[in-house]
Amino acid sequence: VEEQKVKDERNQLGGWSSPCVSAFQFKMDTNKAITQMVSFIKQEAQEKAQEINIKAEEEFNIEKLRLVEEQKVKVKAEFDRKLKQVEIQKRIAFSNEVNASRLRVLTSRDEVVNQVKTVVMNELNKLGDASAPGYKEMCQKLVLQGLYQLMEPAVVVRCRKSDQGVVQGVLKDAANQFTNATGNKCDVTLDKDFLPDKNDPTAPCAGGVKLYTPDHMICCDNTLNARLDVVLSQKLPDVKIALFGRSASRVHIDVEM
């Protein structure tokens, strides 16, 4: 464009002289140099801008990758924590269910044992009837056994009111047997107080006797209820085996010597 303008001016002036041509040439060279310089600067600026963009893009990608990896680690850690928490909750729930099942089994077994005890108590109530065959002889043996346990010179025997006549009739024979066996005399008397009846709502007694020292400080409980408790405490494992079988998880088995 500049060259065309110069040409147009030269044509209008009918040509230039040599000094004019030199000035014009200088102007042309200067403009050209400026144009080249501007183009170079623009190119340098564009290249620099491109380098900055590339570097910024690289740094952005690196930072993005770092943040992504960091978040991945956090997410994985949180997932592992929650997974572990779920596993712990599962184990706790399983343990609670197992314990609840065991408790239900134990409760059911206790109910069965109590039912057995109730059946036995009903039979003892029949056996402890004052008119039952052999009850008088059993009372005499219970009194004699109590005398051996106490080994006192004087003993008070307590029984149910319904058994007063039966027990009173065996005291002398039991005392004589005790003296013959030990060589010690024992004054055996019947207590003024009585044991509860078998239909007592709080502490029913199926029969038998209790023996005391005269001051009532020492007692030998030989009632049928106490004898049943002793038998159950000693034979309860055998009763449970008879009712429920041996435990499959039990390693050691008690053997009677």
Tab-separated table of C-alpha atoms in Angstrom:
chain	number	residue	atom	x	y	z
A	1	VAL	CA	0.000	0.000	0.000
A	2	GLU	CA	2.830	2.368	0.922
A	3	GLU	CA	4.662	1.509	-2.275
A	4	GLN	CA	1.515	2.120	-4.290
A	5	LYS	CA	1.017	5.485	-2.602
A	6	VAL	CA	4.608	6.415	-3.326
A	7	LYS	CA	4.231	5.359	-6.945
A	8	ASP	CA	1.072	7.419	-7.255
A	9	GLU	CA	2.801	10.474	-5.789
A	10	ARG	CA	5.759	10.010	-8.105
A	11	ASN	CA	3.533	9.735	-11.114
A	12	GLN	CA	1.683	12.890	-10.130
A	13	LEU	CA	4.950	14.800	-9.730
A	14	GLY	CA	6.258	13.448	-12.973
A	15	GLY	CA	9.075	11.460	-11.381
A	16	TRP	CA	11.614	12.210	-8.602
A	17	SER	CA	15.105	13.379	-8.630
A	18	SER	CA	17.935	11.326	-7.174
A	19	PRO	CA	17.817	12.934	-3.656
A	20	CYS	CA	14.104	12.319	-3.500
A	21	VAL	CA	14.642	8.721	-4.490
A	22	SER	CA	17.185	8.252	-1.676
A	23	ALA	CA	14.846	9.725	0.901
A	24	PHE	CA	12.045	7.645	-0.362
A	25	GLN	CA	14.186	4.523	-0.289
A	26	PHE	CA	15.226	5.264	3.269
A	27	LYS	CA	11.643	5.700	4.295
A	28	MET	CA	10.749	2.464	2.587
A	29	ASP	CA	13.580	0.612	4.354
A	30	THR	CA	12.637	2.106	7.686
A	31	ASN	CA	8.988	1.153	7.315
A	32	LYS	CA	10.004	-2.265	6.199
A	33	ALA	CA	12.336	-2.696	9.167
A	34	ILE	CA	9.617	-1.502	11.544
A	35	THR	CA	7.126	-3.857	9.948
A	36	GLN	CA	9.549	-6.753	10.249
A	37	MET	CA	10.290	-5.808	13.854
A	38	VAL	CA	6.594	-5.619	14.681
A	39	SER	CA	6.002	-8.962	13.007
A	40	PHE	CA	8.925	-10.476	14.896
A	41	ILE	CA	7.671	-9.098	18.193
A	42	LYS	CA	4.169	-10.375	17.471
A	43	GLN	CA	5.549	-13.769	16.537
A	44	GLU	CA	7.700	-13.847	19.653
A	45	ALA	CA	4.712	-12.792	21.724
A	46	GLN	CA	2.525	-15.459	20.160
A	47	GLU	CA	5.180	-18.122	20.681
A	48	LYS	CA	5.664	-16.986	24.280
A	49	ALA	CA	1.924	-16.940	24.835
A	50	GLN	CA	1.691	-20.435	23.360
A	51	GLU	CA	4.501	-21.620	25.622
A	52	ILE	CA	2.732	-20.091	28.624
A	53	ASN	CA	-0.538	-21.736	27.593
A	54	ILE	CA	1.168	-25.094	27.129
A	55	LYS	CA	2.958	-24.802	30.468
A	56	ALA	CA	-0.247	-23.686	32.182
A	57	GLU	CA	-2.101	-26.603	30.587
A	58	GLU	CA	0.584	-29.006	31.790
A	59	GLU	CA	0.549	-27.558	35.295
A	60	PHE	CA	-3.254	-27.680	35.285
A	61	ASN	CA	-3.250	-31.334	34.241
A	62	ILE	CA	-0.617	-32.168	36.849
A	63	GLU	CA	-2.553	-30.387	39.585
A	64	LYS	CA	-5.793	-31.965	38.414
A	65	LEU	CA	-4.182	-35.414	38.461
A	66	ARG	CA	-2.798	-34.741	41.941
A	67	LEU	CA	-6.183	-33.645	43.246
A	68	VAL	CA	-7.904	-36.610	41.604
A	69	GLU	CA	-5.398	-39.050	43.131
A	70	GLU	CA	-5.710	-37.336	46.493
A	71	GLN	CA	-9.483	-37.609	46.378
A	72	LYS	CA	-9.199	-41.226	45.269
A	73	VAL	CA	-7.089	-41.972	48.329
A	74	LYS	CA	-9.599	-40.196	50.568
A	75	VAL	CA	-12.541	-41.985	48.966
A	76	LYS	CA	-10.789	-45.355	49.284
A	77	ALA	CA	-9.910	-44.661	52.918
A	78	GLU	CA	-13.502	-43.657	53.658
A	79	PHE	CA	-14.794	-46.731	51.833
A	80	ASP	CA	-12.428	-48.991	53.781
A	81	ARG	CA	-13.481	-47.356	57.040
A	82	LYS	CA	-17.179	-47.796	56.305
A	83	LEU	CA	-16.599	-51.346	55.068
A	84	LYS	CA	-14.742	-52.175	58.272
A	85	GLN	CA	-17.523	-50.569	60.278
A	86	VAL	CA	-20.105	-52.650	58.424
A	87	GLU	CA	-18.064	-55.805	59.076
A	88	ILE	CA	-17.844	-54.949	62.763
A	89	GLN	CA	-21.584	-54.316	62.909
A	90	LYS	CA	-22.207	-57.633	61.170
A	91	ARG	CA	-20.008	-59.440	63.677
A	92	ILE	CA	-21.706	-57.695	66.581
A	93	ALA	CA	-25.149	-58.527	65.176
A	94	PHE	CA	-24.091	-62.142	64.586
A	95	SER	CA	-22.657	-62.398	68.093
A	96	ASN	CA	-25.815	-60.886	69.581
A	97	GLU	CA	-27.964	-63.304	67.608
A	98	VAL	CA	-25.838	-66.258	68.715
A	99	ASN	CA	-26.022	-65.134	72.334
A	100	ALA	CA	-29.773	-64.594	72.037
A	101	SER	CA	-30.164	-68.076	70.541
A	102	ARG	CA	-28.080	-69.592	73.330
A	103	LEU	CA	-30.122	-67.700	75.894
A	104	ARG	CA	-33.350	-68.977	74.339
A	105	VAL	CA	-31.987	-72.522	74.385
A	106	LEU	CA	-30.888	-72.199	78.016
A	107	THR	CA	-34.235	-70.683	78.971
A	108	SER	CA	-36.089	-73.519	77.239
A	109	ARG	CA	-33.894	-76.086	78.952
A	110	ASP	CA	-34.466	-74.456	82.337
A	111	GLU	CA	-38.196	-74.592	81.688
A	112	VAL	CA	-37.955	-78.308	80.920
A	113	VAL	CA	-35.852	-78.923	84.043
A	114	ASN	CA	-38.386	-76.971	86.116
A	115	GLN	CA	-41.161	-79.069	84.612
A	116	VAL	CA	-39.260	-82.201	85.612
A	117	LYS	CA	-38.783	-80.744	89.088
A	118	THR	CA	-42.518	-80.021	89.270
A	119	VAL	CA	-43.323	-83.611	88.317
A	120	VAL	CA	-40.900	-84.891	90.960
A	121	MET	CA	-42.378	-82.552	93.553
A	122	ASN	CA	-45.836	-83.896	92.796
A	123	GLU	CA	-44.522	-87.406	93.393
A	124	LEU	CA	-42.828	-86.258	96.618
A	125	ASN	CA	-46.104	-84.741	97.776
A	126	LYS	CA	-47.670	-88.161	97.336
A	127	LEU	CA	-44.746	-89.838	99.100
A	128	GLY	CA	-44.854	-87.262	101.913
A	129	ASP	CA	-48.463	-87.908	102.760
A	130	ALA	CA	-48.798	-89.022	106.370
A	131	SER	CA	-50.894	-91.980	105.288
A	132	ALA	CA	-48.505	-93.063	102.515
A	133	PRO	CA	-46.860	-96.488	102.933
A	134	GLY	CA	-43.299	-96.211	104.211
A	135	TYR	CA	-43.546	-92.546	105.193
A	136	LYS	CA	-43.193	-93.287	108.924
A	137	GLU	CA	-40.063	-95.348	108.317
A	138	MET	CA	-38.633	-92.632	106.085
A	139	CYS	CA	-39.242	-89.984	108.788
A	140	GLN	CA	-37.402	-92.149	111.315
A	141	LYS	CA	-34.414	-92.449	108.957
A	142	LEU	CA	-34.444	-88.704	108.291
A	143	VAL	CA	-34.433	-87.955	112.033
A	144	LEU	CA	-31.621	-90.454	112.632
A	145	GLN	CA	-29.558	-89.004	109.811
A	146	GLY	CA	-30.049	-85.507	111.271
A	147	LEU	CA	-28.853	-86.733	114.677
A	148	TYR	CA	-25.695	-88.062	113.054
A	149	GLN	CA	-25.172	-84.718	111.361
A	150	LEU	CA	-25.616	-82.613	114.508
A	151	MET	CA	-24.013	-84.929	117.129
A	152	GLU	CA	-25.578	-82.848	119.911
A	153	PRO	CA	-26.802	-83.984	123.337
A	154	ALA	CA	-30.156	-82.302	122.755
A	155	VAL	CA	-32.049	-81.871	119.499
A	156	VAL	CA	-35.392	-80.287	118.596
A	157	VAL	CA	-37.275	-81.771	115.629
A	158	ARG	CA	-39.668	-79.660	113.580
A	159	CYS	CA	-42.219	-81.168	111.178
A	160	ARG	CA	-45.477	-80.297	109.463
A	161	LYS	CA	-48.545	-80.132	111.660
A	162	SER	CA	-50.092	-82.971	109.658
A	163	ASP	CA	-47.023	-85.134	110.415
A	164	GLN	CA	-46.974	-84.417	114.162
A	165	GLY	CA	-48.282	-87.831	115.167
A	166	VAL	CA	-46.029	-89.732	112.742
A	167	VAL	CA	-42.838	-87.894	113.751
A	168	GLN	CA	-43.646	-88.043	117.486
A	169	GLY	CA	-43.908	-91.807	117.148
A	170	VAL	CA	-40.410	-92.235	115.666
A	171	LEU	CA	-38.384	-89.915	117.919
A	172	LYS	CA	-37.739	-92.489	120.654
A	173	ASP	CA	-36.678	-95.227	118.219
A	174	ALA	CA	-34.396	-92.818	116.338
A	175	ALA	CA	-32.774	-91.664	119.617
A	176	ASN	CA	-32.204	-95.259	120.720
A	177	GLN	CA	-30.606	-96.149	117.362
A	178	PHE	CA	-28.358	-93.095	117.647
A	179	THR	CA	-27.266	-94.062	121.191
A	180	ASN	CA	-26.611	-97.680	120.176
A	181	ALA	CA	-24.511	-96.557	117.184
A	182	THR	CA	-22.507	-93.741	118.824
A	183	GLY	CA	-22.703	-94.443	122.554
A	184	ASN	CA	-23.931	-90.877	123.113
A	185	LYS	CA	-27.303	-90.081	124.596
A	186	CYS	CA	-29.462	-87.499	122.875
A	187	ASP	CA	-32.605	-85.851	124.183
A	188	VAL	CA	-34.877	-85.571	121.150
A	189	THR	CA	-38.045	-83.477	121.469
A	190	LEU	CA	-40.666	-82.182	119.063
A	191	ASP	CA	-40.624	-78.464	118.291
A	192	LYS	CA	-43.616	-76.335	119.135
A	193	ASP	CA	-43.420	-74.634	115.724
A	194	PHE	CA	-44.323	-76.445	112.528
A	195	LEU	CA	-43.125	-76.535	108.935
A	196	PRO	CA	-45.397	-75.147	106.179
A	197	ASP	CA	-47.963	-77.456	104.692
A	198	LYS	CA	-47.603	-78.808	101.153
A	199	ASN	CA	-50.278	-76.368	99.985
A	200	ASP	CA	-48.603	-73.313	101.509
A	201	PRO	CA	-48.576	-70.504	98.867
A	202	THR	CA	-45.121	-69.154	99.789
A	203	ALA	CA	-42.923	-72.103	100.854
A	204	PRO	CA	-44.752	-75.421	100.510
A	205	CYS	CA	-43.144	-78.407	102.225
A	206	ALA	CA	-43.572	-81.895	100.759
A	207	GLY	CA	-42.646	-83.637	104.016
A	208	GLY	CA	-39.663	-84.620	106.119
A	209	VAL	CA	-38.151	-82.859	109.125
A	210	LYS	CA	-35.766	-80.140	110.255
A	211	LEU	CA	-33.512	-80.661	113.248
A	212	TYR	CA	-32.219	-77.825	115.461
A	213	THR	CA	-30.066	-77.374	118.474
A	214	PRO	CA	-32.112	-76.102	121.457
A	215	ASP	CA	-30.975	-72.523	120.769
A	216	HIS	CA	-31.942	-72.908	117.082
A	217	MET	CA	-28.488	-71.714	116.044
A	218	ILE	CA	-27.624	-74.891	114.114
A	219	CYS	CA	-30.048	-76.522	111.674
A	220	CYS	CA	-30.068	-79.703	109.660
A	221	ASP	CA	-32.657	-79.483	106.871
A	222	ASN	CA	-33.875	-82.976	106.088
A	223	THR	CA	-37.145	-82.080	104.400
A	224	LEU	CA	-38.047	-83.730	101.122
A	225	ASN	CA	-37.660	-80.340	99.407
A	226	ALA	CA	-34.085	-79.998	100.669
A	227	ARG	CA	-33.268	-83.577	99.679
A	228	LEU	CA	-34.591	-82.873	96.180
A	229	ASP	CA	-32.406	-79.743	95.937
A	230	VAL	CA	-29.355	-81.781	96.966
A	231	VAL	CA	-30.102	-84.454	94.384
A	232	LEU	CA	-30.666	-81.874	91.646
A	233	SER	CA	-27.427	-80.051	92.471
A	234	GLN	CA	-25.506	-83.324	92.282
A	235	LYS	CA	-27.312	-85.003	89.420
A	236	LEU	CA	-28.373	-82.023	87.316
A	237	PRO	CA	-25.652	-82.647	84.666
A	238	ASP	CA	-26.826	-86.245	84.324
A	239	VAL	CA	-30.455	-85.099	84.163
A	240	LYS	CA	-29.616	-82.635	81.392
A	241	ILE	CA	-27.730	-85.312	79.451
A	242	ALA	CA	-30.719	-87.634	79.797
A	243	LEU	CA	-33.063	-84.887	78.605
A	244	PHE	CA	-31.013	-83.145	75.918
A	245	GLY	CA	-28.072	-85.438	75.146
A	246	ARG	CA	-24.393	-84.562	75.365
A	247	SER	CA	-23.170	-81.272	73.963
A	248	ALA	CA	-21.364	-81.730	70.658
A	249	SER	CA	-18.964	-78.892	71.489
A	250	ARG	CA	-17.937	-80.280	74.861
A	251	VAL	CA	-14.442	-81.784	74.813
A	252	HIS	CA	-13.971	-82.934	78.403
A	253	ILE	CA	-16.497	-85.354	79.867
A	254	ASP	CA	-16.702	-85.938	83.617
A	255	VAL	CA	-16.285	-89.566	84.550
A	256	GLU	CA	-17.341	-90.828	87.964
A	257	MET	CA	-14.440	-92.422	89.818
